[in-house]
PDB file of C-alpha atoms in Angstrom:
ATOM      1  CA  MET A   1       0.000   0.000   0.000  1.00  0.00           C
ATOM      2  CA  THR A   2       2.900   2.345   0.771  1.00  0.00           C
ATOM      3  CA  ARG A   3       4.280   1.861  -2.756  1.00  0.00           C
ATOM      4  CA  LEU A   4       0.943   2.709  -4.355  1.00  0.00           C
ATOM      5  CA  LYS A   5       0.659   5.807  -2.186  1.00  0.00           C
ATOM      6  CA  GLY A   6       4.190   6.871  -3.187  1.00  0.00           C
ATOM      7  CA  VAL A   7       3.449   6.414  -6.888  1.00  0.00           C
ATOM      8  CA  SER A   8       0.138   8.266  -6.627  1.00  0.00           C
ATOM      9  CA  GLU A   9       1.931  11.259  -5.122  1.00  0.00           C
ATOM     10  CA  LEU A  10       4.445  11.600  -7.987  1.00  0.00           C
ATOM     11  CA  PRO A  11       2.194  13.965 -10.012  1.00  0.00           C
ATOM     12  CA  LYS A  12       1.788  16.136  -6.897  1.00  0.00           C
ATOM     13  CA  ILE A  13       5.575  16.218  -6.480  1.00  0.00           C
ATOM     14  CA  ALA A  14       5.971  17.232 -10.145  1.00  0.00           C
ATOM     15  CA  ASP A  15       3.384  20.023  -9.674  1.00  0.00           C
ATOM     16  CA  GLY A  16       5.234  21.123  -6.541  1.00  0.00           C
ATOM     17  CA  LEU A  17       8.479  21.397  -8.483  1.00  0.00           C
ATOM     18  CA  THR A  18       6.769  23.575 -11.084  1.00  0.00           C
ATOM     19  CA  GLU A  19       5.458  25.869  -8.337  1.00  0.00           C
ATOM     20  CA  LEU A  20       8.922  25.949  -6.744  1.00  0.00           C
ATOM     21  CA  LYS A  21      10.414  26.987 -10.108  1.00  0.00           C
ATOM     22  CA  ASP A  22       7.938  29.897 -10.399  1.00  0.00           C
ATOM     23  CA  ARG A  23       8.691  31.040  -6.849  1.00  0.00           C
ATOM     24  CA  LEU A  24      12.465  30.803  -7.364  1.00  0.00           C
ATOM     25  CA  LYS A  25      12.230  32.632 -10.690  1.00  0.00           C
ATOM     26  CA  SER A  26      10.304  35.500  -9.131  1.00  0.00           C
ATOM     27  CA  GLU A  27      12.651  35.782  -6.145  1.00  0.00           C
ATOM     28  CA  PHE A  28      15.824  35.534  -8.226  1.00  0.00           C
ATOM     29  CA  THR A  29      14.581  38.055 -10.801  1.00  0.00           C
ATOM     30  CA  ARG A  30      13.682  40.567  -8.078  1.00  0.00           C
ATOM     31  CA  LYS A  31      17.062  40.240  -6.291  1.00  0.00           C
ATOM     32  CA  ALA A  32      19.102  40.320  -9.523  1.00  0.00           C
ATOM     33  CA  ASP A  33      17.130  43.333 -10.736  1.00  0.00           C
ATOM     34  CA  ASN A  34      17.794  45.213  -7.453  1.00  0.00           C
ATOM     35  CA  GLU A  35      21.525  44.438  -7.573  1.00  0.00           C
ATOM     36  CA  ALA A  36      21.804  45.548 -11.201  1.00  0.00           C
ATOM     37  CA  ARG A  37      19.781  48.702 -10.527  1.00  0.00           C
ATOM     38  CA  GLN A  38      22.017  49.691  -7.568  1.00  0.00           C
ATOM     39  CA  LEU A  39      25.133  49.166  -9.663  1.00  0.00           C
ATOM     40  CA  ILE A  40      23.778  51.180 -12.607  1.00  0.00           C
ATOM     41  CA  ASP A  41      22.281  53.945 -10.440  1.00  0.00           C
ATOM     42  CA  SER A  42      25.634  54.453  -8.689  1.00  0.00           C
ATOM     43  CA  ARG A  43      27.224  55.076 -12.086  1.00  0.00           C
ATOM     44  CA  VAL A  44      24.311  57.218 -13.407  1.00  0.00           C
ATOM     45  CA  LYS A  45      25.275  60.183 -11.181  1.00  0.00           C
ATOM     46  CA  GLU A  46      28.941  59.998 -12.163  1.00  0.00           C
ATOM     47  CA  LEU A  47      28.299  59.727 -15.905  1.00  0.00           C
ATOM     48  CA  GLU A  48      25.272  62.022 -16.005  1.00  0.00           C
ATOM     49  CA  ILE A  49      23.041  59.573 -17.943  1.00  0.00           C
ATOM     50  CA  PRO A  50      19.279  59.009 -17.580  1.00  0.00           C
ATOM     51  CA  LYS A  51      17.998  56.831 -14.743  1.00  0.00           C
ATOM     52  CA  SER A  52      17.770  53.062 -15.362  1.00  0.00           C
ATOM     53  CA  PRO A  53      14.463  51.520 -16.480  1.00  0.00           C
ATOM     54  CA  LYS A  54      12.212  49.831 -13.923  1.00  0.00           C
ATOM     55  CA  ASN A  55      12.851  46.201 -15.040  1.00  0.00           C
ATOM     56  CA  LEU A  56      16.417  45.480 -16.049  1.00  0.00           C
ATOM     57  CA  ILE A  57      16.583  41.703 -15.698  1.00  0.00           C
ATOM     58  CA  ASP A  58      14.371  39.052 -17.254  1.00  0.00           C
ATOM     59  CA  CYS A  59      15.458  35.533 -16.363  1.00  0.00           C
ATOM     60  CA  ASP A  60      14.091  32.051 -16.786  1.00  0.00           C
ATOM     61  CA  PHE A  61      15.195  28.524 -15.955  1.00  0.00           C
ATOM     62  CA  THR A  62      13.719  25.052 -16.011  1.00  0.00           C
ATOM     63  CA  ILE A  63      13.149  22.338 -13.454  1.00  0.00           C
ATOM     64  CA  ASP A  64      12.204  19.333 -15.542  1.00  0.00           C
ATOM     65  CA  ALA A  65       9.775  17.193 -13.551  1.00  0.00           C
ATOM     66  CA  ARG A  66       9.021  14.772 -16.407  1.00  0.00           C
ATOM     67  CA  PRO A  67      11.407  12.053 -15.156  1.00  0.00           C
ATOM     68  CA  LEU A  68       9.433  11.914 -11.914  1.00  0.00           C
ATOM     69  CA  LEU A  69       6.282  11.057 -13.823  1.00  0.00           C
ATOM     70  CA  SER A  70       7.972   8.017 -15.392  1.00  0.00           C
ATOM     71  CA  LEU A  71       9.024   6.457 -12.087  1.00  0.00           C
ATOM     72  CA  THR A  72       7.565   3.132 -11.087  1.00  0.00           C
ATOM     73  CA  PRO A  73       7.273   1.585  -7.638  1.00  0.00           C
ATOM     74  CA  SER A  74       9.926  -1.066  -8.308  1.00  0.00           C
ATOM     75  CA  ILE A  75      13.262  -1.203 -10.078  1.00  0.00           C
ATOM     76  CA  MET A  76      12.865  -2.208 -13.713  1.00  0.00           C
ATOM     77  CA  LYS A  77      15.351  -4.292 -15.657  1.00  0.00           C
ATOM     78  CA  SER A  78      15.657  -3.719 -19.373  1.00  0.00           C
ATOM     79  CA  HIS A  79      17.350  -5.219 -22.405  1.00  0.00           C
ATOM     80  CA  LYS A  80      18.121  -3.710 -25.777  1.00  0.00           C
ATOM     81  CA  VAL A  81      18.374  -5.841 -28.867  1.00  0.00           C
ATOM     82  CA  HIS A  82      20.670  -4.408 -31.513  1.00  0.00           C
ATOM     83  CA  LEU A  83      21.348  -7.442 -33.681  1.00  0.00           C
ATOM     84  CA  ASN A  84      21.021  -8.334 -37.309  1.00  0.00           C
ATOM     85  CA  VAL A  85      20.927 -12.058 -38.025  1.00  0.00           C
ATOM     86  CA  ALA A  86      20.877 -13.597 -41.494  1.00  0.00           C
ATOM     87  CA  ILE A  87      21.064 -17.180 -42.681  1.00  0.00           C
ATOM     88  CA  SER A  88      21.208 -18.982 -46.003  1.00  0.00           C
ATOM     89  CA  ARG A  89      21.787 -22.596 -46.943  1.00  0.00           C
ATOM     90  CA  ASP A  90      25.528 -21.791 -47.019  1.00  0.00           C
ATOM     91  CA  GLY A  91      26.259 -19.266 -44.296  1.00  0.00           C
ATOM     92  CA  PHE A  92      25.282 -17.444 -41.113  1.00  0.00           C
ATOM     93  CA  THR A  93      25.834 -13.741 -40.452  1.00  0.00           C
ATOM     94  CA  LEU A  94      25.632 -11.904 -37.121  1.00  0.00           C
ATOM     95  CA  GLU A  95      25.958  -8.113 -36.916  1.00  0.00           C
ATOM     96  CA  ASN A  96      26.178  -6.036 -33.733  1.00  0.00           C
ATOM     97  CA  LEU A  97      24.147  -2.911 -34.560  1.00  0.00           C
ATOM     98  CA  GLY A  98      24.613  -1.454 -31.076  1.00  0.00           C
ATOM     99  CA  HIS A  99      27.345   0.593 -29.444  1.00  0.00           C
ATOM    100  CA  ASP A 100      28.229  -1.946 -26.740  1.00  0.00           C
ATOM    101  CA  LEU A 101      30.746  -4.742 -27.040  1.00  0.00           C
ATOM    102  CA  MET A 102      29.184  -8.221 -26.956  1.00  0.00           C
ATOM    103  CA  ARG A 103      31.132 -11.081 -25.351  1.00  0.00           C
ATOM    104  CA  ASP A 104      30.775 -14.853 -25.093  1.00  0.00           C
ATOM    105  CA  ILE A 105      28.020 -15.211 -27.672  1.00  0.00           C
ATOM    106  CA  ARG A 106      26.483 -18.658 -28.047  1.00  0.00           C
ATOM    107  CA  ILE A 107      24.707 -19.444 -31.291  1.00  0.00           C
ATOM    108  CA  GLY A 108      22.380 -22.387 -31.820  1.00  0.00           C
ATOM    109  CA  ILE A 109      20.781 -23.274 -35.144  1.00  0.00           C
ATOM    110  CA  PHE A 110      17.707 -25.488 -35.339  1.00  0.00           C
ATOM    111  CA  LYS A 111      16.630 -27.073 -38.644  1.00  0.00           C
ATOM    112  CA  SER A 112      13.168 -28.563 -39.088  1.00  0.00           C
ATOM    113  CA  ASN A 113      10.524 -29.385 -41.693  1.00  0.00           C
ATOM    114  CA  THR A 114       7.857 -27.888 -39.404  1.00  0.00           C
ATOM    115  CA  GLU A 115       7.640 -24.822 -37.202  1.00  0.00           C
ATOM    116  CA  ARG A 116       8.906 -25.221 -33.643  1.00  0.00           C
ATOM    117  CA  ASN A 117       7.581 -23.687 -30.463  1.00  0.00           C
ATOM    118  CA  GLN A 118      10.126 -25.157 -28.024  1.00  0.00           C
ATOM    119  CA  TRP A 119      13.889 -24.839 -28.111  1.00  0.00           C
ATOM    120  CA  SER A 120      16.732 -26.170 -26.019  1.00  0.00           C
ATOM    121  CA  TYR A 121      20.228 -24.978 -26.834  1.00  0.00           C
ATOM    122  CA  ALA A 122      21.581 -28.500 -26.294  1.00  0.00           C
ATOM    123  CA  ASP A 123      19.412 -29.751 -29.194  1.00  0.00           C
ATOM    124  CA  SER A 124      20.848 -27.260 -31.675  1.00  0.00           C
ATOM    125  CA  PHE A 125      23.823 -27.133 -33.984  1.00  0.00           C
ATOM    126  CA  MET A 126      26.091 -24.955 -31.859  1.00  0.00           C
ATOM    127  CA  GLY A 127      28.684 -22.298 -32.504  1.00  0.00           C
ATOM    128  CA  SER A 128      30.168 -19.383 -30.616  1.00  0.00           C
ATOM    129  CA  VAL A 129      31.735 -15.977 -31.016  1.00  0.00           C
ATOM    130  CA  ASN A 130      34.097 -14.729 -28.302  1.00  0.00           C
ATOM    131  CA  MET A 131      33.646 -11.043 -28.981  1.00  0.00           C
ATOM    132  CA  LEU A 132      31.663  -8.821 -31.333  1.00  0.00           C
ATOM    133  CA  SER A 133      32.566  -5.128 -31.322  1.00  0.00           C
ATOM    134  CA  SER A 134      30.176  -2.297 -32.009  1.00  0.00           C
ATOM    135  CA  ARG A 135      29.043  -2.298 -35.668  1.00  0.00           C
ATOM    136  CA  GLN A 136      31.064  -5.465 -36.350  1.00  0.00           C
ATOM    137  CA  THR A 137      29.742  -8.260 -38.569  1.00  0.00           C
ATOM    138  CA  ILE A 138      30.888 -11.869 -38.561  1.00  0.00           C
ATOM    139  CA  THR A 139      30.086 -14.574 -41.076  1.00  0.00           C
ATOM    140  CA  LYS A 140      30.348 -18.302 -40.437  1.00  0.00           C
ATOM    141  CA  ASP A 141      30.054 -21.199 -42.823  1.00  0.00           C
ATOM    142  CA  ILE A 142      27.075 -23.426 -41.978  1.00  0.00           C
ATOM    143  CA  SER A 143      29.371 -26.438 -41.533  1.00  0.00           C
ATOM    144  CA  GLU A 144      31.080 -24.685 -38.561  1.00  0.00           C
ATOM    145  CA  PHE A 145      27.973 -25.382 -36.432  1.00  0.00           C
ATOM    146  CA  LYS A 146      28.059 -28.815 -34.764  1.00  0.00           C
ATOM    147  CA  ASN A 147      25.485 -30.736 -32.738  1.00  0.00           C
ATOM    148  CA  SER A 148      26.270 -32.436 -29.405  1.00  0.00           C
ATOM    149  CA  SER A 149      27.464 -35.554 -31.314  1.00  0.00           C
ATOM    150  CA  GLY A 150      29.953 -33.493 -33.325  1.00  0.00           C
ATOM    151  CA  ASN A 151      28.048 -33.691 -36.628  1.00  0.00           C
ATOM    152  CA  ALA A 152      28.241 -30.592 -38.820  1.00  0.00           C
ATOM    153  CA  LEU A 153      25.098 -28.729 -39.857  1.00  0.00           C
ATOM    154  CA  SER A 154      24.053 -29.118 -43.475  1.00  0.00           C
ATOM    155  CA  ILE A 155      21.207 -27.164 -45.068  1.00  0.00           C
ATOM    156  CA  ASP A 156      21.715 -28.331 -48.624  1.00  0.00           C
ATOM    157  CA  ASP A 157      18.409 -30.268 -48.711  1.00  0.00           C
ATOM    158  CA  ASN A 158      16.318 -29.006 -51.602  1.00  0.00           C
ATOM    159  CA  ILE A 159      13.161 -28.785 -49.493  1.00  0.00           C
ATOM    160  CA  PRO A 160      11.482 -25.913 -47.645  1.00  0.00           C
ATOM    161  CA  LEU A 161      12.942 -25.616 -44.124  1.00  0.00           C
ATOM    162  CA  TYR A 162      12.235 -23.762 -40.919  1.00  0.00           C
ATOM    163  CA  ILE A 163      15.466 -22.469 -39.459  1.00  0.00           C
ATOM    164  CA  ASP A 164      15.570 -20.959 -35.954  1.00  0.00           C
ATOM    165  CA  CYS A 165      18.643 -19.128 -34.673  1.00  0.00           C
ATOM    166  CA  TRP A 166      19.314 -18.900 -30.942  1.00  0.00           C
ATOM    167  CA  VAL A 167      21.684 -16.043 -30.068  1.00  0.00           C
ATOM    168  CA  GLN A 168      22.680 -15.716 -26.416  1.00  0.00           C
ATOM    169  CA  ASP A 169      24.966 -13.343 -24.575  1.00  0.00           C
ATOM    170  CA  SER A 170      25.250 -12.303 -20.924  1.00  0.00           C
ATOM    171  CA  HIS A 171      22.128 -10.122 -21.249  1.00  0.00           C
ATOM    172  CA  GLY A 172      19.654 -12.576 -22.718  1.00  0.00           C
ATOM    173  CA  ILE A 173      18.554 -15.107 -25.280  1.00  0.00           C
ATOM    174  CA  TYR A 174      17.250 -13.899 -28.637  1.00  0.00           C
ATOM    175  CA  LEU A 175      15.440 -16.176 -31.056  1.00  0.00           C
ATOM    176  CA  PHE A 176      15.207 -15.465 -34.779  1.00  0.00           C
ATOM    177  CA  ASN A 177      12.910 -17.523 -37.017  1.00  0.00           C
ATOM    178  CA  PHE A 178      13.461 -18.054 -40.743  1.00  0.00           C
ATOM    179  CA  TYR A 179      11.752 -19.955 -43.525  1.00  0.00           C
ATOM    180  CA  LEU A 180      13.975 -21.103 -46.376  1.00  0.00           C
ATOM    181  CA  GLU A 181      12.021 -21.857 -49.530  1.00  0.00           C
ATOM    182  CA  LYS A 182      12.794 -24.696 -51.875  1.00  0.00           C
ATOM    183  CA  TRP A 183      15.574 -23.865 -54.303  1.00  0.00           C
ATOM    184  CA  VAL A 184      14.401 -22.952 -57.756  1.00  0.00           C
ATOM    185  CA  PHE A 185      16.739 -23.633 -60.641  1.00  0.00           C
ATOM    186  CA  SER A 186      16.138 -22.062 -64.000  1.00  0.00           C
ATOM    187  CA  LEU A 187      18.139 -23.128 -66.959  1.00  0.00           C
ATOM    188  CA  LEU A 188      18.321 -20.771 -69.841  1.00  0.00           C
ATOM    189  CA  SER A 189      18.919 -22.338 -73.178  1.00  0.00           C
ATOM    190  CA  GLY A 190      20.677 -20.402 -75.792  1.00  0.00           C
TER     191      GLY A 190
END
């Protein structure tokens, strides 16, 4: 109940900050204007110039209360996905589109004639990448991925296939689904 009460008071706190800003602006403007006027008026007599205008200073500043309105009662965890994954019957490509270095990346490739809805990394053809720098792209030959028995992955079957790619780093597991159509050969006769 205390958390809900705290969250419900956040808009009031934001309104209070806006009121505080208006009060501070008024007070600061008045004091700065008085100081400037005293300084100018002391020089007016010496230089024989007209008296200073009533309002010399116009100031403004901002207290941004918007972040308060986005607070939640508990700490949130978040993940960003900045990856580009591509696969063909010959190769696999992984690109780090983000600005952060990725380390210890595990890749699992699943090949099936039907769509899957359950995956276990141990059942995949596995590969790994030690490090992928920001904006770096790596390409691996399909045969570099091996299952737990040590057999190399082959996607040279001339049938439609569902290919799922498991990409895992220290932040999470990302699953990419692909459908590879049957190869179409066209022979042109001359």
